[in-house]
Each structure stands twice: as C-alpha cells, then as structure tokens.
Amino acid sequence: MNILLMTAIANDPQDSKGLADHMPIGLGYIAANVKKLTDYNIDIIDVEHKGYGIDDLINIISNKSIDVLGISAFVSNYLFCVEFTNKIKKLFPNIKIVLGGPFPTSTPDLVLEDCSVDVVVKGAGEMAFVDILRNLDCDPDYYKKHHNVVIGYFPDDMDDLPSPDWKLMEYDTYQYLPPWSDFPILSSRGCPYRCNYCYKINGDMYKERSIDNLFNEVLVVVNELGRETFMMQDDLFFVKPRRVIEFCNKLIESNLNIQWSAISRIDLINEEIAELLSKAGCKSVGIGIESGSKDMLKAMNKKLSLEKTAKNLAILRKYNIKQMPYVIVGYPGETLDTLRETEDFLIENKIYSAMTYSFPFPATELWEIALSRGMLPELREYSSRKSFDVTKFQWNFTSLEESVFFDYVESMKSRILSAFIDNYLNNNIDKLDDADNIFIYGVGFLGRGLFEKLQNSQYVKKIKSFIDDDPSRNNTDYMGLRVCKLDDVKITKSDLCIIANSYFPEVMEKKVKKLDDSIKIIILA
C-alpha cells in the first residue's frame, strides 16, 4: 500500500506565508508510526512549504501509485479541501481520502457534506491512521459499510510513539530552521484547563512522554540533526512542575549548552522552576495572560490571579527569561474600561503583546456565545472566509461601535509598545549616546516600533540600516532603510546593534559578537 500525507492550502494564500517554514510535525509523527507498525510505503508533502498549487498536486499524484491520501487541515483550509478532494475523487476514484486535523475534528458533518472524503479522523491521528490503513488493506470498502468518522486515541504509554520522521519531512529544507533557530519538539499532548475560547483537538485528555524518552529525542536533535535550539511545542509544557524540574536537571547535567523555549500558564511558574529554567538554557516562555481585567479573565474561564501573574512575571525577569505574553481583546463583555485595565497592566509589568482579536473557533464556548448573539455567520459561510490570520482577523464581540473599538485597540497597542521600548532605551542612554552608528537587528513589530521611536529623537541620524536573516529581505527597503544580512554590514566597536526580536535574541547576540566581541548591544525583547 502506498500512502501520501500532505498539508493543505489556506483559503487566502497570504495566510500560508507564515506557516511555510514550520515543519508539519503532526504528519511526521503519523508517518513514523506507520513505518514502525506496518510495511506500507509512506511519503509527506508540505504543500505550503513547497509552494504547490492544486494543479501541481494533481500532477504529482498522477505520477505516483497512491492508494491512500491523508490530508491535515485547519478551518482556514476549508475551500481547498472542498475543491481538491472533489477533483481528486473525479480523477482518481480509487484513491481513499482521509481528512484529519482541527478542522474535521471540530466540524465532521460539514466535511462529510462538502468534501469527497472516505474517512474523517477526530482527534489524534497516529494510532487511528494505522487502524484505517489496515482496515482498508483488508477491505477497500470498509468505511462504506461502517461509520466513516474515526475517533483518534493515543497508546497507553506515550513512549511507544516514535519520534517524528524528520528526514521524511525534509527538515533541512526549512530556511527558518538553521542551527540558530528553534526546532519543534513535543513532550506531551493535550491540556487539562478549560478556557472557553480555546479549541482542544484532544479534548480534556493530557498524556506525556517520559523524561528519559524526551531527553533522548533532544540528544538526536542536537547531536544528529545539528540543532542548537528547540521549542517545546506542547499546549502546556508546565502542567506538572515536578516533570519540568526533572527535565531541567537532565539538561543541566548533560552540559548540552542548548537554548530552548516553551509555553506555560503564568500561575505554574515559581522561583524554583524559573531558576532551573534559566540554568537549563530556557530563554523564553510563552504565557497566556489574555487580559489585565479580572472581569474578562472570568468571562474567558481563565482562572488566573492578576496579582500572581504580576509576581511571576517579575520572577521570570529576575532570571532573565523573556516573557512572550498572549493577550486577547474584543471578548464578549469587553468595554473601554476593561481595555484600559489591560493596557495599564501590561505597561506596569513592562511587557508587550502584539495582541489578537477574539477568534471564534468552531465547537468552542466562545463560538456558541457569539453564534447565539447573532455575531457570526453559519458554519459553512464562516469556513469560506478568505483570511484566518489571527493577527489580522478583526472580530468585535463587544457592545462598542466598530470604529470606537478598533481605533482604541490600535492606539492602545501603540502606547504599550512605546512604553515597552522606552523602558529599554532609558536604561541604555549611555550606549545610545556613545554609538557612532546604530543598526537595528530584526524586521518586525519590535524593529518597526523602535525605528519609529528613534525617528523622533536625536539619534535618528545614527541609524544606518536594518539587519535581518531572511534572505528574501536582503537589499530590500523597509521604512526607508536598507535591509541587509549581518555579513554585509560593517559594525565596529564604536557602533551599537539593537536586537529587536523576541525569539532567541541571545543567539543573534552571539552572531554579532562573532564579528567583534566589543560591539555594544542592546537586546530589546
């Protein structure tokens, strides 16, 4: 049996750009388990990474002998799934199509109505997909005779799942994954918390790998794949503090000298864990603050104390661990007063968040609330929307007028970013004054905000260029400045390099120091 696994194309191709350099680790797990438990042939195509369109995929499939096609999809892939599966079934009626991922898990009925698929997988695909293949191998019409919605599950022992098939995913072709960037690792699945805006593909289930098993994968990533950093992509790595402590101690004892990041609820952080994280090379933690308003946190069922949040943010700062806060605005019940509370909280705690507007995922409580109030279209129309980019997708579930709400949020973002940058610059006035030239390392919201701030200061004439590691930006114009690769600029010890990037800025600092260890650096992150 020959199997092809693939990702899907977004309704709006522009949404795909941010995903094109993220490995489809879920498909890597499925492929590895298929290879472990069967003798079937399997391959992976990361469609967005390859830049393929539907015609390209049809040509590829026509030149292969494919028995089963597995597609991983989000709601943002709805239009592609409808068009592509219907075309494939007409052209290759004998190919069995299996659709999995968050979209079919949350909306199986819509998928079966609109897409030409043989099987829908709800939840985890690693074990269920193997079962599906075996059933189809015995009887190609198995799912015509039986229910064609299969419920995913995990093995009793998560260590029984093999690591993702990195080579099949062509890990070394991802340009944002050179040794200085983050590499995806999963240590657990699921989240036991019940925030009502979040869609959990595995429900309330939480299962974890042993620390020995996890650490062995880290060794492979470092020693065999040559990576210097990784990101723990668990929904919530910090669920069990003792497990985090055990992992940190393993890293410390190993002397791997690797840098990494993870995601946590802020209330799971404490002094002991923060100190160990720092010693173990953890440089940043993504934290769901969501709001600085107690009323909004209650509405979200977040169950967070703002006092404890502030205390634990200070603990992370103490150990030089970057905080990467997630904040949601525009939730049902949001007012100008609650927005001001969020603004004040972020400024007081010296943090910045790009913030996202409330995003209604199907099958969440937020979805049901918004739907019942007439704030959403029906599911099919919603799924047909062009863009699902959460940084641009603007929902207003408040009672405020659109112009009032959106204008306030945008001005609020500017004030928070301005205060955040001021905090760093005010602590480094001497470096700004002494520098002959200033280089901004990072093209993004931090770099943009920094440049806008310096444009209105006495330091504007010192700014020479932006630096960015993305080769597609080299020698382009950004905000009136040239964007260069680090190797193409001449920075001397009398110059200042400001690193404006939240992801592993210390690694970027290391690259600058290789040019000249005496170059002055400010890390804005």
XYZ file of C-alpha atoms in Angstrom:
525
model
C 0.000 0.000 0.000
C 1.258 3.471 -0.923
C 0.295 6.420 1.247
C 0.784 10.137 0.741
C 0.367 12.559 3.641
C 0.016 16.260 2.913
C -0.805 19.633 4.389
C -3.465 21.888 2.865
C -3.545 25.331 1.233
C -5.110 28.259 3.100
C -8.258 29.977 1.800
C -6.047 33.041 1.407
C -2.551 32.092 0.155
C -1.174 35.088 2.079
C -2.054 33.260 5.299
C 0.249 30.419 4.234
C 3.394 32.537 4.219
C 3.831 32.414 7.980
C 3.330 28.640 8.022
C 5.513 27.721 5.073
C 8.606 27.382 7.244
C 7.080 25.363 10.068
C 7.505 21.628 9.749
C 4.272 19.581 9.797
C 5.326 17.734 12.913
C 1.923 16.036 13.265
C 2.322 14.351 9.884
C 5.875 13.441 10.881
C 4.518 11.560 13.899
C 1.871 9.768 11.838
C 4.399 8.727 9.193
C 6.851 7.455 11.793
C 4.179 5.342 13.473
C 3.001 3.908 10.153
C 6.594 2.911 9.347
C 7.023 1.396 12.812
C 3.835 -0.698 12.798
C 3.434 -1.617 9.114
C 5.423 -2.274 5.954
C 3.447 0.271 3.912
C 5.204 2.917 1.830
C 4.574 6.460 3.015
C 5.614 9.943 1.961
C 4.936 13.533 3.098
C 4.377 16.708 1.105
C 4.299 20.006 2.974
C 2.250 21.798 0.331
C 2.708 25.325 1.675
C 6.434 24.843 2.156
C 6.821 23.571 -1.405
C 4.631 26.355 -2.781
C 2.448 23.874 -4.677
C -0.985 24.622 -6.091
C -3.799 22.187 -6.836
C -2.585 21.533 -10.393
C 0.904 20.718 -9.068
C -0.563 18.223 -6.612
C -2.700 16.570 -9.274
C 0.392 16.142 -11.459
C 2.332 14.622 -8.559
C -0.471 12.208 -7.704
C -0.948 11.224 -11.362
C 2.714 10.186 -11.483
C 2.525 8.123 -8.301
C 0.631 4.984 -7.448
C -1.277 6.321 -4.442
C -3.719 4.121 -2.527
C -4.470 6.406 0.426
C -4.234 10.183 0.625
C -4.128 11.698 4.120
C -4.745 15.442 4.471
C -4.210 17.536 7.610
C -6.471 20.600 7.678
C -7.487 23.642 9.701
C -10.714 25.596 9.233
C -8.640 28.053 7.179
C -8.180 25.244 4.615
C -11.904 24.631 4.014
C -12.095 25.974 0.444
C -9.033 23.988 -0.603
C -10.356 20.783 0.965
C -13.672 21.091 -0.867
C -12.138 21.814 -4.274
C -9.171 19.463 -4.004
C -10.938 16.369 -2.649
C -13.747 16.675 -5.196
C -11.219 16.929 -8.054
C -9.146 14.009 -6.773
C -12.198 11.760 -6.455
C -13.256 12.539 -10.022
C -9.778 11.974 -11.443
C -8.688 9.087 -9.195
C -11.846 7.434 -7.804
C -9.931 4.503 -6.316
C -7.786 6.664 -4.045
C -9.093 6.637 -0.486
C -9.037 10.092 1.119
C -8.646 10.543 4.877
C -9.055 14.008 6.392
C -7.746 14.836 9.863
C -6.674 17.796 11.980
C -8.539 20.547 13.863
C -10.997 21.322 11.027
C -12.533 17.855 10.550
C -12.283 17.170 14.277
C -14.459 20.178 15.125
C -16.764 20.022 12.076
C -17.009 16.406 10.842
C -20.545 16.782 9.474
C -19.601 19.778 7.314
C -16.563 17.911 5.996
C -18.598 14.849 5.045
C -21.245 17.003 3.361
C -18.901 19.211 1.325
C -15.708 17.207 0.778
C -15.235 13.960 -1.130
C -13.569 12.000 1.654
C -13.790 8.379 2.712
C -12.835 8.789 6.360
C -12.685 11.628 8.890
C -10.391 11.352 11.913
C -11.460 13.195 15.051
C -8.526 13.888 17.342
C -5.101 12.267 17.388
C -4.113 10.580 14.144
C -1.074 8.447 14.964
C -2.853 5.260 16.050
C -6.166 5.811 14.258
C -4.498 6.234 10.870
C -2.716 2.891 11.220
C -6.070 1.257 12.058
C -7.646 2.883 8.989
C -4.875 1.656 6.694
C -5.165 -1.901 7.975
C -8.947 -1.893 7.556
C -8.691 -0.514 4.013
C -5.993 -3.054 3.171
C -8.334 -5.878 4.170
C -11.436 -4.326 2.593
C -11.257 -1.186 0.386
C -14.980 -0.626 1.046
C -14.658 -0.989 4.810
C -15.733 2.592 5.570
C -18.676 2.406 3.178
C -20.010 -0.372 5.376
C -19.041 1.163 8.711
C -19.114 4.597 10.318
C -16.723 6.858 8.424
C -15.862 9.057 11.414
C -13.000 7.512 13.398
C -12.140 8.672 16.907
C -8.412 9.114 17.458
C -6.578 7.863 20.517
C -3.096 7.526 21.977
C -1.271 4.412 23.181
C -1.348 3.743 26.917
C 2.369 4.503 27.039
C 3.286 7.627 25.044
C 6.854 6.337 24.803
C 5.513 3.746 22.351
C 5.119 6.503 19.764
C 8.317 7.006 17.750
C 9.822 10.432 17.212
C 8.662 12.251 14.064
C 10.276 11.178 10.823
C 12.466 14.254 10.406
C 14.047 13.066 7.161
C 10.693 12.364 5.533
C 9.694 15.930 6.416
C 12.942 17.159 4.807
C 13.772 19.079 7.977
C 16.928 20.576 6.479
C 14.989 22.416 3.740
C 13.257 24.809 6.143
C 15.098 28.114 5.868
C 13.980 29.317 9.302
C 15.447 26.215 10.884
C 19.188 26.679 10.561
C 21.153 25.932 13.734
C 20.323 29.337 15.231
C 16.526 28.965 15.164
C 14.006 26.870 17.073
C 13.274 23.227 16.283
C 9.889 21.686 17.222
C 9.642 19.056 19.959
C 6.502 17.674 21.623
C 6.750 16.251 25.130
C 3.035 15.908 25.854
C -0.403 16.162 24.285
C -3.475 17.958 25.484
C -4.363 20.488 28.160
C -6.459 19.904 31.296
C -7.657 23.530 31.522
C -10.944 24.795 30.079
C -10.511 28.330 28.760
C -13.670 28.826 26.732
C -12.055 30.423 23.673
C -9.678 27.518 23.033
C -10.351 24.531 20.806
C -8.626 21.398 22.061
C -8.304 18.722 19.412
C -7.731 16.070 22.098
C -10.447 17.256 24.472
C -9.535 17.331 28.154
C -7.059 14.478 27.777
C -3.469 15.057 28.876
C -0.748 12.477 28.171
C 3.003 12.803 28.441
C 6.204 11.099 27.404
C 8.735 10.001 30.000
C 11.585 12.431 30.603
C 14.140 9.819 29.511
C 12.307 9.348 26.219
C 12.030 13.108 25.717
C 15.668 13.712 26.560
C 16.803 11.058 24.094
C 14.972 12.953 21.354
C 16.698 16.175 22.391
C 20.031 14.363 22.030
C 19.087 13.303 18.494
C 18.062 16.863 17.597
C 21.358 18.238 18.913
C 23.873 15.538 18.031
C 22.436 14.059 14.829
C 20.432 16.925 13.326
C 22.880 19.626 14.406
C 20.394 21.975 16.091
C 21.339 24.465 18.776
C 17.837 25.498 19.868
C 14.399 23.950 20.152
C 10.865 24.938 21.065
C 8.729 22.735 23.270
C 5.501 22.888 21.270
C 3.249 21.332 23.890
C -0.047 23.095 24.522
C 1.180 23.412 28.090
C 4.611 22.055 28.979
C 4.370 23.141 32.623
C 1.270 21.159 33.660
C 3.299 19.046 36.119
C 6.015 21.122 37.851
C 7.995 18.088 39.062
C 8.274 16.887 35.472
C 9.629 20.273 34.364
C 12.158 20.166 37.187
C 13.281 16.660 36.190
C 13.736 17.729 32.564
C 15.702 20.839 33.512
C 18.001 18.824 35.741
C 18.630 16.406 32.858
C 19.631 19.283 30.583
C 21.850 20.859 33.242
C 23.649 17.573 33.954
C 24.162 16.926 30.235
C 26.089 20.174 29.605
C 24.481 20.355 26.156
C 24.582 24.153 26.181
C 21.354 24.324 24.174
C 18.748 27.097 24.196
C 15.017 26.475 24.173
C 11.569 27.914 24.770
C 8.206 26.611 25.964
C 4.605 27.599 26.723
C 3.141 27.856 30.219
C 0.317 29.210 32.274
C 1.899 32.007 34.267
C 0.499 30.634 37.542
C 2.565 27.450 37.090
C 5.809 29.419 37.342
C 7.617 29.725 40.670
C 11.075 30.685 41.918
C 12.469 27.142 41.886
C 11.283 26.426 38.346
C 12.417 29.796 36.968
C 15.912 29.347 38.393
C 16.189 25.860 36.893
C 14.800 27.029 33.553
C 17.497 29.671 33.387
C 20.271 27.205 34.245
C 18.891 24.689 31.725
C 19.022 27.158 28.833
C 15.357 28.161 28.606
C 15.416 31.681 27.150
C 11.729 32.469 26.680
C 8.322 31.341 27.880
C 5.051 31.940 26.048
C 2.388 32.861 28.577
C -1.343 33.320 28.147
C -2.063 36.458 30.144
C -5.081 37.154 27.879
C -6.290 40.237 29.786
C -5.461 42.673 32.556
C -9.114 42.754 33.596
C -10.462 40.399 36.242
C -13.886 40.576 34.610
C -12.515 39.478 31.244
C -10.466 36.649 32.760
C -13.619 35.405 34.457
C -15.557 35.643 31.185
C -12.855 33.534 29.500
C -12.862 30.977 32.340
C -9.127 31.605 32.570
C -8.943 31.188 36.348
C -5.921 33.474 36.744
C -4.988 35.864 39.539
C -3.579 39.158 38.246
C -1.591 39.524 41.454
C 0.047 36.139 40.958
C 0.609 36.921 37.281
C 2.475 40.127 38.161
C 4.532 38.326 40.800
C 5.546 35.509 38.442
C 6.373 37.886 35.590
C 8.834 39.547 37.959
C 10.320 36.133 38.788
C 10.895 35.394 35.090
C 12.558 38.802 34.649
C 14.776 38.121 37.645
C 16.202 35.054 35.888
C 16.461 36.796 32.500
C 13.783 34.644 30.872
C 11.900 36.510 28.165
C 8.150 36.659 28.586
C 6.118 36.255 25.400
C 2.600 37.185 26.501
C -0.562 36.365 24.584
C -3.411 38.853 25.003
C -6.957 38.724 23.603
C -9.112 41.820 23.067
C -12.723 42.208 21.975
C -14.169 39.358 24.024
C -17.905 39.420 24.813
C -18.317 41.874 27.694
C -15.178 43.878 26.858
C -15.512 47.636 27.478
C -13.233 50.642 27.243
C -12.666 50.271 30.988
C -11.503 46.643 30.683
C -9.260 47.589 27.750
C -7.692 50.330 29.884
C -7.136 47.800 32.669
C -5.272 45.552 30.232
C -3.209 48.467 28.950
C -2.289 49.557 32.471
C -1.385 46.003 33.490
C 0.952 45.462 30.536
C 2.683 48.815 30.986
C 3.067 48.394 34.755
C 4.615 44.959 34.244
C 6.934 46.130 31.439
C 5.699 43.669 28.839
C 4.406 43.978 25.316
C 1.990 41.801 23.373
C 1.041 42.169 19.726
C -2.461 41.164 20.899
C -5.045 39.299 18.868
C -8.732 39.941 18.494
C -11.071 37.312 19.913
C -11.067 34.448 17.441
C -14.134 32.189 17.407
C -13.031 28.630 16.715
C -15.920 26.282 15.862
C -17.009 23.968 18.681
C -15.777 26.317 21.434
C -17.881 28.061 24.051
C -16.906 31.418 22.542
C -18.271 30.196 19.202
C -21.586 29.250 20.794
C -21.840 32.566 22.666
C -21.151 34.614 19.544
C -23.457 32.472 17.406
C -26.330 32.772 19.879
C -25.993 36.561 19.824
C -26.104 36.721 16.042
C -22.470 37.829 15.796
C -21.356 35.036 13.451
C -22.476 33.642 10.104
C -23.416 29.979 9.834
C -20.563 27.471 9.780
C -20.231 26.983 6.020
C -20.137 30.728 5.316
C -17.689 31.246 8.182
C -15.391 28.492 6.898
C -15.432 30.083 3.438
C -13.924 33.320 4.695
C -10.851 34.403 2.791
C -8.452 35.059 5.680
C -7.993 33.402 9.071
C -4.770 35.177 10.043
C -5.341 35.792 13.772
C -3.084 38.850 13.691
C -5.380 40.471 11.108
C -8.734 38.808 11.723
C -10.775 41.509 13.450
C -13.821 40.374 15.381
C -15.608 42.770 17.691
C -17.761 40.866 20.170
C -18.193 43.913 22.397
C -21.127 46.324 22.502
C -18.815 49.151 21.397
C -19.205 50.670 17.959
C -16.732 49.247 15.449
C -14.827 52.492 14.922
C -14.594 53.205 18.655
C -13.376 49.707 19.491
C -10.821 49.234 16.708
C -9.448 52.783 16.960
C -8.939 52.379 20.698
C -7.220 48.998 20.366
C -4.786 50.287 17.740
C -3.895 53.352 19.826
C -3.594 51.116 22.886
C -1.102 48.871 21.073
C 0.997 51.901 20.155
C 1.082 53.204 23.727
C 2.027 49.809 25.168
C 4.803 49.296 22.600
C 6.081 52.835 23.148
C 6.261 52.306 26.919
C 7.963 48.933 26.436
C 10.655 50.405 24.169
C 11.121 53.450 26.402
C 11.885 51.153 29.323
C 14.800 49.585 27.421
C 16.121 52.776 25.875
C 16.022 54.721 29.136
C 18.177 52.030 30.734
C 20.727 52.281 27.903
C 21.057 56.020 27.256
C 24.840 55.831 27.601
C 25.117 53.264 24.792
C 22.902 55.371 22.531
C 24.940 58.491 23.269
C 28.315 56.802 22.737
C 27.444 54.993 19.492
C 28.740 56.314 16.179
C 26.155 54.299 14.243
C 23.049 52.316 15.180
C 21.922 49.090 13.479
C 18.510 47.510 14.157
C 18.674 43.697 14.054
C 15.143 42.495 13.362
C 12.412 43.395 10.896
C 9.083 43.068 12.681
C 6.814 44.911 15.075
C 9.629 45.458 17.595
C 12.053 46.706 14.955
C 9.373 48.887 13.415
C 8.353 50.353 16.763
C 11.978 51.001 17.695
C 12.685 52.778 14.412
C 9.583 54.956 14.782
C 10.679 55.855 18.308
C 14.239 56.729 17.261
C 12.991 58.721 14.264
C 11.620 61.271 16.701
C 14.814 61.513 18.727
C 18.286 62.991 18.457
C 19.545 59.531 17.486
C 17.773 59.357 14.109
C 20.881 60.329 12.111
C 22.849 57.472 13.649
C 20.554 54.752 12.266
C 22.251 53.080 9.298
C 20.211 50.001 8.364
C 18.046 47.084 9.417
C 19.626 43.646 9.686
C 17.597 40.501 9.017
C 18.439 36.828 8.493
C 15.677 36.168 5.958
C 17.469 36.065 2.570
C 14.310 37.225 0.775
C 14.568 40.565 2.573
C 18.213 41.187 1.722
C 18.791 44.506 -0.066
C 15.126 45.478 0.205
C 13.736 48.745 1.536
C 11.913 48.823 4.867
C 10.550 52.068 6.278
C 13.046 53.977 4.157
C 16.059 51.980 5.365
C 18.006 49.260 3.597
C 17.696 45.716 4.962
C 20.988 43.786 4.962
C 22.337 40.429 6.008
C 24.573 40.600 9.063
C 27.598 39.607 6.984
C 27.022 42.530 4.624
C 27.183 45.339 7.186
C 30.279 46.787 8.774
C 29.701 47.100 12.506
C 32.626 48.229 14.615
C 33.226 48.507 18.336
C 32.148 52.156 18.216
C 28.700 51.178 16.879
C 25.555 49.917 18.588
C 23.453 46.949 17.478
C 19.919 46.817 18.907
C 18.448 43.318 18.679
C 14.678 43.673 18.254
C 13.478 40.090 18.255
C 11.734 38.018 20.925
C 12.859 34.615 19.608
C 16.285 33.609 20.919
C 17.842 37.098 20.856
C 20.862 35.684 22.693
C 21.657 33.571 19.640
C 21.524 36.703 17.487
C 23.766 38.418 20.035
C 26.243 35.561 19.671
C 26.355 36.105 15.897
C 27.064 39.814 16.347
C 29.784 39.075 18.888
C 31.478 36.801 16.355
C 32.041 39.878 14.198
C 33.628 41.794 17.049
C 33.274 40.938 20.709
C 33.499 44.619 21.659
C 30.408 45.722 19.694
C 27.848 47.296 22.024
C 24.491 45.518 22.067
C 21.020 46.221 23.448
C 18.565 43.317 23.463
C 15.031 44.611 23.019
C 12.902 41.551 23.725
